[in-house]
mmCIF file of C-alpha atoms in Angstrom:
data_model
loop_
_atom_site.group_PDB
_atom_site.id
_atom_site.type_symbol
_atom_site.label_atom_id
_atom_site.label_comp_id
_atom_site.label_asym_id
_atom_site.label_seq_id
_atom_site.Cartn_x
_atom_site.Cartn_y
_atom_site.Cartn_z
ATOM 1 C CA UNK A 15 0.000 0.000 0.000
ATOM 2 C CA UNK A 16 1.152 3.529 -0.823
ATOM 3 C CA UNK A 17 0.484 6.538 1.362
ATOM 4 C CA UNK A 18 -1.602 9.356 -0.067
ATOM 5 C CA UNK A 19 0.466 11.302 -2.594
ATOM 6 C CA UNK A 20 1.719 14.634 -1.245
ATOM 7 C CA UNK A 21 2.846 17.527 -3.432
ATOM 8 C CA UNK A 22 5.112 19.994 -1.743
ATOM 9 C CA UNK A 23 5.350 22.632 -4.444
ATOM 10 C CA UNK A 24 3.202 23.942 -7.241
ATOM 11 C CA UNK A 25 5.767 22.523 -9.673
ATOM 12 C CA UNK A 26 3.751 19.328 -9.437
ATOM 13 C CA UNK A 27 0.760 21.156 -10.858
ATOM 14 C CA UNK A 28 2.377 22.125 -14.137
ATOM 15 C CA UNK A 29 0.781 20.642 -17.212
ATOM 16 C CA UNK A 30 2.280 17.304 -18.170
ATOM 17 C CA UNK A 31 1.708 14.927 -21.023
ATOM 18 C CA UNK A 32 -0.952 12.563 -19.756
ATOM 19 C CA UNK A 33 -0.248 8.820 -19.908
ATOM 20 C CA UNK A 34 -2.271 6.717 -22.265
ATOM 21 C CA UNK A 35 -4.636 5.450 -19.589
ATOM 22 C CA UNK A 36 -5.819 9.043 -19.041
ATOM 23 C CA UNK A 37 -5.594 10.454 -22.562
ATOM 24 C CA UNK A 38 -7.634 7.850 -24.454
ATOM 25 C CA UNK A 39 -11.240 6.649 -24.163
ATOM 26 C CA UNK A 40 -11.677 5.288 -20.690
ATOM 27 C CA UNK A 41 -13.962 4.715 -17.724
ATOM 28 C CA UNK A 42 -12.644 5.935 -14.371
ATOM 29 C CA UNK A 43 -13.882 3.499 -11.739
ATOM 30 C CA UNK A 44 -13.439 3.022 -8.005
ATOM 31 C CA UNK A 45 -11.711 -0.376 -8.317
ATOM 32 C CA UNK A 46 -10.110 -2.478 -11.030
ATOM 33 C CA UNK A 47 -12.289 -5.458 -10.068
ATOM 34 C CA UNK A 48 -15.353 -3.416 -10.988
ATOM 35 C CA UNK A 49 -13.901 -2.976 -14.500
ATOM 36 C CA UNK A 50 -13.984 -6.765 -14.917
ATOM 37 C CA UNK A 51 -17.538 -6.866 -13.591
ATOM 38 C CA UNK A 52 -18.562 -4.025 -15.920
ATOM 39 C CA UNK A 53 -17.248 -5.846 -18.998
ATOM 40 C CA UNK A 54 -18.924 -9.135 -18.103
ATOM 41 C CA UNK A 55 -22.236 -7.370 -17.466
ATOM 42 C CA UNK A 56 -22.039 -5.212 -20.600
ATOM 43 C CA UNK A 57 -20.754 -7.810 -23.070
ATOM 44 C CA UNK A 58 -22.652 -10.841 -21.711
ATOM 45 C CA UNK A 59 -20.224 -13.418 -23.096
ATOM 46 C CA UNK A 60 -21.197 -17.074 -23.095
ATOM 47 C CA UNK A 61 -17.809 -17.874 -21.548
ATOM 48 C CA UNK A 62 -15.124 -15.939 -19.689
ATOM 49 C CA UNK A 63 -11.645 -17.445 -20.089
ATOM 50 C CA UNK A 64 -9.175 -16.805 -17.268
ATOM 51 C CA UNK A 65 -5.531 -17.817 -16.808
ATOM 52 C CA UNK A 66 -4.845 -20.467 -14.185
ATOM 53 C CA UNK A 67 -2.506 -18.009 -12.461
ATOM 54 C CA UNK A 68 -4.875 -15.237 -11.403
ATOM 55 C CA UNK A 69 -5.962 -13.213 -8.394
ATOM 56 C CA UNK A 70 -9.074 -14.586 -6.711
ATOM 57 C CA UNK A 71 -10.704 -11.159 -6.843
ATOM 58 C CA UNK A 72 -10.722 -11.328 -10.646
ATOM 59 C CA UNK A 73 -12.442 -14.714 -10.467
ATOM 60 C CA UNK A 74 -15.102 -13.287 -8.166
ATOM 61 C CA UNK A 75 -15.570 -10.266 -10.434
ATOM 62 C CA UNK A 76 -16.043 -12.461 -13.492
ATOM 63 C CA UNK A 77 -18.871 -14.446 -11.904
ATOM 64 C CA UNK A 78 -22.220 -13.553 -13.431
ATOM 65 C CA UNK A 79 -25.442 -15.609 -13.778
ATOM 66 C CA UNK A 80 -25.597 -17.351 -17.138
ATOM 67 C CA UNK A 81 -21.903 -16.811 -17.882
ATOM 68 C CA UNK A 82 -19.614 -19.839 -17.924
ATOM 69 C CA UNK A 83 -16.092 -19.560 -16.500
ATOM 70 C CA UNK A 84 -13.189 -21.571 -17.869
ATOM 71 C CA UNK A 85 -9.437 -21.547 -17.253
ATOM 72 C CA UNK A 86 -6.464 -21.978 -19.553
ATOM 73 C CA UNK A 87 -3.140 -23.242 -18.244
ATOM 74 C CA UNK A 88 -0.215 -21.004 -17.256
ATOM 75 C CA UNK A 89 3.112 -22.678 -16.563
ATOM 76 C CA UNK A 90 5.778 -22.049 -13.901
ATOM 77 C CA UNK A 91 7.409 -19.315 -15.984
ATOM 78 C CA UNK A 92 4.046 -17.477 -16.213
ATOM 79 C CA UNK A 93 3.640 -18.305 -19.895
ATOM 80 C CA UNK A 94 0.526 -19.800 -21.475
ATOM 81 C CA UNK A 95 1.240 -23.531 -21.472
ATOM 82 C CA UNK A 96 -0.362 -24.673 -24.709
ATOM 83 C CA UNK A 97 -2.687 -23.702 -27.533
ATOM 84 C CA UNK A 98 -5.251 -26.523 -27.399
ATOM 85 C CA UNK A 99 -7.793 -24.477 -25.485
ATOM 86 C CA UNK A 100 -7.927 -21.864 -28.247
ATOM 87 C CA UNK A 101 -9.898 -24.266 -30.454
ATOM 88 C CA UNK A 102 -12.731 -24.199 -27.908
ATOM 89 C CA UNK A 103 -13.170 -20.417 -27.979
ATOM 90 C CA UNK A 104 -16.403 -19.237 -29.541
ATOM 91 C CA UNK A 105 -17.143 -15.848 -31.090
ATOM 92 C CA UNK A 106 -18.180 -13.388 -28.392
ATOM 93 C CA UNK A 107 -16.288 -15.092 -25.566
ATOM 94 C CA UNK A 108 -14.316 -12.826 -23.249
ATOM 95 C CA UNK A 109 -10.655 -13.819 -22.835
ATOM 96 C CA UNK A 110 -8.570 -12.168 -20.118
ATOM 97 C CA UNK A 111 -4.773 -12.131 -20.395
ATOM 98 C CA UNK A 112 -2.520 -10.826 -17.618
ATOM 99 C CA UNK A 113 0.668 -8.760 -17.930
ATOM 100 C CA UNK A 114 2.365 -10.420 -14.964
ATOM 101 C CA UNK A 115 4.472 -7.935 -12.971
ATOM 102 C CA UNK A 116 4.528 -5.712 -16.087
ATOM 103 C CA UNK A 117 5.689 -8.365 -18.585
ATOM 104 C CA UNK A 118 3.764 -9.539 -21.658
ATOM 105 C CA UNK A 119 3.926 -13.356 -21.877
ATOM 106 C CA UNK A 120 0.833 -13.992 -23.991
ATOM 107 C CA UNK A 121 0.749 -11.940 -27.238
ATOM 108 C CA UNK A 122 0.695 -14.816 -29.740
ATOM 109 C CA UNK A 123 -2.224 -16.442 -27.949
ATOM 110 C CA UNK A 124 -4.001 -13.100 -28.012
ATOM 111 C CA UNK A 125 -3.706 -13.008 -31.800
ATOM 112 C CA UNK A 126 -5.230 -16.473 -32.101
ATOM 113 C CA UNK A 127 -8.025 -15.812 -29.599
ATOM 114 C CA UNK A 128 -8.985 -12.581 -31.342
ATOM 115 C CA UNK A 129 -8.984 -14.312 -34.723
ATOM 116 C CA UNK A 130 -11.602 -16.698 -33.346
ATOM 117 C CA UNK A 131 -13.900 -13.783 -32.511
ATOM 118 C CA UNK A 132 -13.127 -13.403 -28.803
ATOM 119 C CA UNK A 133 -13.155 -10.032 -27.056
ATOM 120 C CA UNK A 134 -9.648 -9.637 -25.635
ATOM 121 C CA UNK A 135 -9.156 -7.939 -22.265
ATOM 122 C CA UNK A 136 -5.633 -7.136 -21.120
ATOM 123 C CA UNK A 137 -5.285 -7.112 -17.353
ATOM 124 C CA UNK A 138 -2.528 -4.498 -17.076
ATOM 125 C CA UNK A 139 -3.063 -3.849 -13.369
ATOM 126 C CA UNK A 140 0.592 -4.753 -12.825
ATOM 127 C CA UNK A 141 1.760 -2.961 -15.988
ATOM 128 C CA UNK A 142 0.074 0.427 -15.822
ATOM 129 C CA UNK A 143 3.182 2.475 -16.623
ATOM 130 C CA UNK A 144 4.420 0.438 -19.562
ATOM 131 C CA UNK A 145 5.178 2.334 -22.732
ATOM 132 C CA UNK A 146 2.555 0.440 -24.694
ATOM 133 C CA UNK A 147 0.048 -2.372 -24.498
ATOM 134 C CA UNK A 148 -0.963 -5.217 -26.753
ATOM 135 C CA UNK A 149 -2.393 -4.189 -30.150
ATOM 136 C CA UNK A 150 -4.574 -7.305 -29.908
ATOM 137 C CA UNK A 151 -6.557 -6.051 -26.895
ATOM 138 C CA UNK A 152 -10.050 -4.634 -27.159
ATOM 139 C CA UNK A 153 -9.987 -3.492 -23.526
ATOM 140 C CA UNK A 154 -7.217 -2.797 -21.004
ATOM 141 C CA UNK A 155 -7.662 -2.635 -17.216
ATOM 142 C CA UNK A 156 -5.410 -0.659 -14.842
ATOM 143 C CA UNK A 157 -5.098 -0.359 -11.057
ATOM 144 C CA UNK A 158 -3.482 2.956 -10.011
ATOM 145 C CA UNK A 159 -3.330 1.900 -6.339
ATOM 146 C CA UNK A 160 -0.647 -0.637 -7.222
ATOM 147 C CA UNK A 161 1.683 2.155 -8.362
ATOM 148 C CA UNK A 162 0.911 5.355 -6.442
ATOM 149 C CA UNK A 163 -0.851 6.643 -3.343
ATOM 150 C CA UNK A 164 -4.525 7.092 -4.148
ATOM 151 C CA UNK A 165 -7.367 5.877 -1.939
ATOM 152 C CA UNK A 166 -9.290 4.259 -4.787
ATOM 153 C CA UNK A 167 -9.179 3.768 -8.503
ATOM 154 C CA UNK A 168 -9.539 1.426 -11.450
ATOM 155 C CA UNK A 169 -9.394 2.340 -15.118
ATOM 156 C CA UNK A 170 -10.963 0.617 -18.120
ATOM 157 C CA UNK A 171 -9.373 1.663 -21.412
ATOM 158 C CA UNK A 172 -11.662 1.102 -24.391
ATOM 159 C CA UNK A 173 -10.126 0.291 -27.766
ATOM 160 C CA UNK A 174 -10.962 1.929 -31.061
ATOM 161 C CA UNK A 175 -14.237 0.879 -32.671
ATOM 162 C CA UNK A 176 -15.447 -0.553 -29.375
ATOM 163 C CA UNK A 177 -18.444 0.894 -27.587
ATOM 164 C CA UNK A 178 -17.642 2.322 -24.185
ATOM 165 C CA UNK A 179 -19.855 0.871 -21.449
ATOM 166 C CA UNK A 180 -22.299 3.240 -19.788
ATOM 167 C CA UNK A 181 -20.167 5.951 -18.153
ATOM 168 C CA UNK A 182 -22.844 7.318 -15.794
ATOM 169 C CA UNK A 183 -21.743 5.428 -12.700
ATOM 170 C CA UNK A 184 -22.873 6.028 -9.098
ATOM 171 C CA UNK A 185 -20.492 7.354 -6.458
ATOM 172 C CA UNK A 186 -18.567 4.730 -4.469
ATOM 173 C CA UNK A 187 -20.015 3.745 -1.080
ATOM 174 C CA UNK A 188 -19.277 6.684 1.228
ATOM 175 C CA UNK A 189 -18.296 4.578 4.239
ATOM 176 C CA UNK A 190 -15.876 2.462 2.194
ATOM 177 C CA UNK A 191 -14.294 5.492 0.523
ATOM 178 C CA UNK A 192 -13.833 7.204 3.896
ATOM 179 C CA UNK A 193 -12.104 4.112 5.275
ATOM 180 C CA UNK A 194 -9.859 3.786 2.206
ATOM 181 C CA UNK A 195 -8.940 7.484 2.321
ATOM 182 C CA UNK A 196 -8.172 7.386 6.034
ATOM 183 C CA UNK A 197 -5.920 4.339 5.544
ATOM 184 C CA UNK A 198 -4.100 6.148 2.743
ATOM 185 C CA UNK A 199 -3.535 9.238 4.895
ATOM 186 C CA UNK A 200 -2.347 7.215 7.896
ATOM 187 C CA UNK A 201 0.059 5.281 5.680
ATOM 188 C CA UNK A 202 1.469 8.569 4.368
ATOM 189 C CA UNK A 203 2.000 9.818 7.926
ATOM 190 C CA UNK A 204 3.633 6.504 8.874
ATOM 191 C CA UNK A 205 6.068 6.801 5.971
ATOM 192 C CA UNK A 206 7.013 10.329 7.024
ATOM 193 C CA UNK A 207 7.053 10.051 10.802
ATOM 194 C CA UNK A 208 6.888 6.361 11.766
ATOM 195 C CA UNK A 209 4.692 5.253 14.674
ATOM 196 C CA UNK A 210 1.936 2.679 14.902
ATOM 197 C CA UNK A 211 0.785 0.633 11.927
ATOM 198 C CA UNK A 212 -2.914 1.335 12.396
ATOM 199 C CA UNK A 213 -3.235 1.905 8.679
ATOM 200 C CA UNK A 214 -2.531 -1.751 7.855
ATOM 201 C CA UNK A 215 -5.701 -3.352 9.217
ATOM 202 C CA UNK A 216 -7.690 -0.426 7.871
ATOM 203 C CA UNK A 217 -6.172 -0.973 4.425
ATOM 204 C CA UNK A 218 -6.855 -4.714 4.562
ATOM 205 C CA UNK A 219 -10.503 -4.085 5.405
ATOM 206 C CA UNK A 220 -10.899 -1.484 2.673
ATOM 207 C CA UNK A 221 -9.228 -3.734 0.118
ATOM 208 C CA UNK A 222 -11.354 -6.734 1.030
ATOM 209 C CA UNK A 223 -14.561 -4.684 0.827
ATOM 210 C CA UNK A 224 -13.778 -2.749 -2.354
ATOM 211 C CA UNK A 225 -16.922 -2.344 -4.482
ATOM 212 C CA UNK A 226 -17.423 -5.049 -7.087
ATOM 213 C CA UNK A 227 -20.297 -3.327 -8.851
ATOM 214 C CA UNK A 228 -19.181 -0.468 -11.133
ATOM 215 C CA UNK A 229 -19.025 2.939 -9.475
ATOM 216 C CA UNK A 230 -16.982 6.003 -10.340
ATOM 217 C CA UNK A 231 -13.533 6.940 -9.129
ATOM 218 C CA UNK A 232 -13.391 9.563 -6.385
ATOM 219 C CA UNK A 233 -12.641 13.142 -7.398
ATOM 220 C CA UNK A 234 -9.547 13.078 -5.172
ATOM 221 C CA UNK A 235 -7.988 10.093 -6.937
ATOM 222 C CA UNK A 236 -8.915 11.409 -10.381
ATOM 223 C CA UNK A 237 -7.214 14.721 -9.597
ATOM 224 C CA UNK A 238 -4.049 13.093 -8.203
ATOM 225 C CA UNK A 239 -3.636 10.955 -11.328
ATOM 226 C CA UNK A 240 -3.350 14.101 -13.441
ATOM 227 C CA UNK A 241 -0.536 15.755 -11.480
ATOM 228 C CA UNK A 242 1.743 12.826 -10.635
ATOM 229 C CA UNK A 243 5.254 12.882 -12.051
ATOM 230 C CA UNK A 244 4.895 9.625 -13.940
ATOM 231 C CA UNK A 245 8.251 9.950 -15.726
ATOM 232 C CA UNK A 246 10.162 10.033 -12.431
ATOM 233 C CA UNK A 247 8.252 7.022 -11.108
ATOM 234 C CA UNK A 248 9.091 5.039 -14.222
ATOM 235 C CA UNK A 249 12.790 5.843 -13.976
ATOM 236 C CA UNK A 250 13.093 4.903 -10.315
ATOM 237 C CA UNK A 251 11.241 1.621 -10.695
ATOM 238 C CA UNK A 252 13.328 0.552 -13.673
ATOM 239 C CA UNK A 253 16.581 1.616 -11.994
ATOM 240 C CA UNK A 254 15.773 -0.382 -8.867
ATOM 241 C CA UNK A 255 14.759 -3.450 -10.867
ATOM 242 C CA UNK A 256 17.978 -3.355 -12.890
ATOM 243 C CA UNK A 257 20.038 -3.211 -9.697
ATOM 244 C CA UNK A 258 18.183 -6.174 -8.182
ATOM 245 C CA UNK A 259 18.649 -8.061 -11.420
ATOM 246 C CA UNK A 260 22.395 -7.493 -11.243
ATOM 247 C CA UNK A 261 22.514 -8.898 -7.699
ATOM 248 C CA UNK A 262 19.743 -11.524 -7.614
ATOM 249 C CA UNK A 263 19.416 -12.465 -11.259
ATOM 250 C CA UNK A 264 19.591 -16.187 -10.534
ATOM 251 C CA UNK A 265 16.360 -15.920 -8.531
ATOM 252 C CA UNK A 266 14.460 -13.623 -10.900
ATOM 253 C CA UNK A 267 11.286 -14.712 -12.651
ATOM 254 C CA UNK A 268 12.170 -12.310 -15.462
ATOM 255 C CA UNK A 269 15.872 -12.260 -16.302
ATOM 256 C CA UNK A 270 15.816 -9.107 -18.423
ATOM 257 C CA UNK A 271 13.981 -5.798 -18.408
ATOM 258 C CA UNK A 272 12.678 -4.755 -21.846
ATOM 259 C CA UNK A 273 12.774 -1.025 -22.561
ATOM 260 C CA UNK A 274 9.002 -0.729 -22.648
ATOM 261 C CA UNK A 275 8.392 -2.393 -19.265
ATOM 262 C CA UNK A 276 7.918 -0.573 -15.941
ATOM 263 C CA UNK A 277 7.783 -3.373 -13.353
ATOM 264 C CA UNK A 278 5.367 -3.763 -10.479
ATOM 265 C CA UNK A 279 8.114 -5.324 -8.381
ATOM 266 C CA UNK A 280 10.926 -7.861 -8.578
ATOM 267 C CA UNK A 281 9.379 -11.354 -8.453
ATOM 268 C CA UNK A 282 11.650 -14.182 -7.341
ATOM 269 C CA UNK A 283 11.107 -17.894 -6.902
ATOM 270 C CA UNK A 284 12.614 -19.710 -3.923
ATOM 271 C CA UNK A 285 11.973 -23.118 -2.355
ATOM 272 C CA UNK A 286 11.940 -21.802 1.216
ATOM 273 C CA UNK A 287 9.677 -18.868 0.378
ATOM 274 C CA UNK A 288 7.682 -18.666 3.586
ATOM 275 C CA UNK A 289 10.714 -18.977 5.869
ATOM 276 C CA UNK A 290 12.644 -16.371 3.885
ATOM 277 C CA UNK A 291 9.668 -14.044 3.885
ATOM 278 C CA UNK A 292 9.313 -14.226 7.671
ATOM 279 C CA UNK A 293 13.012 -13.442 8.069
ATOM 280 C CA UNK A 294 12.638 -10.413 5.811
ATOM 281 C CA UNK A 295 9.624 -9.245 7.806
ATOM 282 C CA UNK A 296 11.896 -9.134 10.847
ATOM 283 C CA UNK A 297 14.154 -6.789 8.859
ATOM 284 C CA UNK A 298 11.189 -4.509 8.072
ATOM 285 C CA UNK A 299 11.167 -5.717 4.456
ATOM 286 C CA UNK A 300 7.739 -6.820 3.221
ATOM 287 C CA UNK A 301 7.635 -8.941 0.048
ATOM 288 C CA UNK A 302 4.129 -9.490 -1.295
ATOM 289 C CA UNK A 303 2.783 -12.817 -2.551
ATOM 290 C CA UNK A 304 0.890 -12.823 -5.844
ATOM 291 C CA UNK A 305 -1.374 -14.790 -5.417
ATOM 292 C CA UNK A 306 -3.341 -17.237 -3.315
ATOM 293 C CA UNK A 307 -4.801 -19.592 -5.959
ATOM 294 C CA UNK A 308 -7.387 -21.260 -3.735
ATOM 295 C CA UNK A 309 -10.159 -20.508 -6.263
ATOM 296 C CA UNK A 310 -8.233 -22.004 -9.196
ATOM 297 C CA UNK A 311 -8.936 -25.701 -9.945
ATOM 298 C CA UNK A 312 -6.281 -28.025 -8.514
ATOM 299 C CA UNK A 313 -5.622 -29.668 -11.888
ATOM 300 C CA UNK A 314 -3.483 -26.661 -12.851
ATOM 301 C CA UNK A 315 -0.554 -28.025 -10.870
ATOM 302 C CA UNK A 316 2.155 -25.842 -12.418
ATOM 303 C CA UNK A 317 0.376 -22.649 -11.365
ATOM 304 C CA UNK A 318 -0.248 -23.962 -7.858
ATOM 305 C CA UNK A 319 3.382 -25.035 -7.469
ATOM 306 C CA UNK A 320 4.597 -21.604 -8.520
ATOM 307 C CA UNK A 321 2.202 -19.900 -6.102
ATOM 308 C CA UNK A 322 3.920 -21.714 -3.226
ATOM 309 C CA UNK A 323 7.376 -20.414 -4.123
ATOM 310 C CA UNK A 324 6.995 -16.944 -5.632
ATOM 311 C CA UNK A 325 7.232 -13.618 -3.827
ATOM 312 C CA UNK A 326 7.724 -10.041 -4.948
ATOM 313 C CA UNK A 327 10.542 -7.873 -3.649
ATOM 314 C CA UNK A 328 9.561 -4.172 -3.641
ATOM 315 C CA UNK A 329 11.430 -1.938 -6.098
ATOM 316 C CA UNK A 330 9.046 0.981 -6.398
ATOM 317 C CA UNK A 331 9.733 4.708 -6.432
ATOM 318 C CA UNK A 332 9.802 5.088 -2.645
ATOM 319 C CA UNK A 333 13.181 3.385 -2.508
ATOM 320 C CA UNK A 334 16.692 4.217 -3.668
ATOM 321 C CA UNK A 335 19.968 2.382 -4.038
ATOM 322 C CA UNK A 336 20.665 2.098 -0.294
ATOM 323 C CA UNK A 337 17.329 0.394 0.384
ATOM 324 C CA UNK A 338 17.942 -1.969 -2.532
ATOM 325 C CA UNK A 339 21.409 -2.857 -1.181
ATOM 326 C CA UNK A 340 19.992 -3.555 2.287
ATOM 327 C CA UNK A 341 17.315 -5.813 0.827
ATOM 328 C CA UNK A 342 19.783 -7.718 -1.352
ATOM 329 C CA UNK A 343 22.033 -8.259 1.661
ATOM 330 C CA UNK A 344 19.133 -9.606 3.712
ATOM 331 C CA UNK A 345 17.952 -11.954 0.963
ATOM 332 C CA UNK A 346 21.449 -13.370 0.474
ATOM 333 C CA UNK A 347 21.907 -13.748 4.214
ATOM 334 C CA UNK A 348 18.683 -15.640 4.851
ATOM 335 C CA UNK A 349 18.017 -17.543 1.636
ATOM 336 C CA UNK A 350 20.006 -20.620 2.644
ATOM 337 C CA UNK A 351 19.151 -20.573 6.342
#
């Protein structure tokens, strides 16, 4: 979680070139999960196809009466395992592909799925700041809260020649938005001054209760998105990732950083993941786990095996070289313990 963005001079307010997710046809929503729900409700596909490596919230969002849900296999390198499932796609189906941690691992399958008449949705929640997105996507979904400090926000980018779903959305639930905003403010104060971690439970509650039904993004979040220094954020994230790659490349899920990619974090795979993670917690380093696959059918063994060993080291814009060095040192110290 990021603390609410603070701007200490009016330099932040100068006009900047808006990123693609703000400059093209889009719906500004309160959560990214509601973008999935909006598409399923608006398009009414016979079947929604999801990768076997996917956040449970996306599965919940895709559930809709009369709509079938199917999974296609993703292997332990986060690539689509095979092409056999493509033959079962029918025209009008909705196929969701994920840019894992910012990296595109699915483009060829997107070409084939689109050729069969599927509506292609690119889940770019972990790739929001990338230079570009797949030309095969009809829709792209973003989650600003994964990259900067806003209390709410999800964005649905609508491709050319595609009708934008109804944009007259209700306001988000007031009680939920107040809780999410308070958590964001408390996290910002914690980052600046330290103290108690009251924000954490508040954030967990707000995240768990985020609205599934489509409602609009708050005015506060919409305003922040337009004055953030996106270029600086991109540079810092890439710089930190490249340093971690130079030190921990043998553990990395992605062994190179393409020029167009701005990573969510630095995902690594280790056998003693849970023990290493607890040791890092004791060093005030908090790797995330993406994801719990309890809602994914057990037959997708490769995805489930990966989910037991993967974790994401933070490399976002809040940190510099010294923090990266400290984290590398801790990982190397504890990884074989």
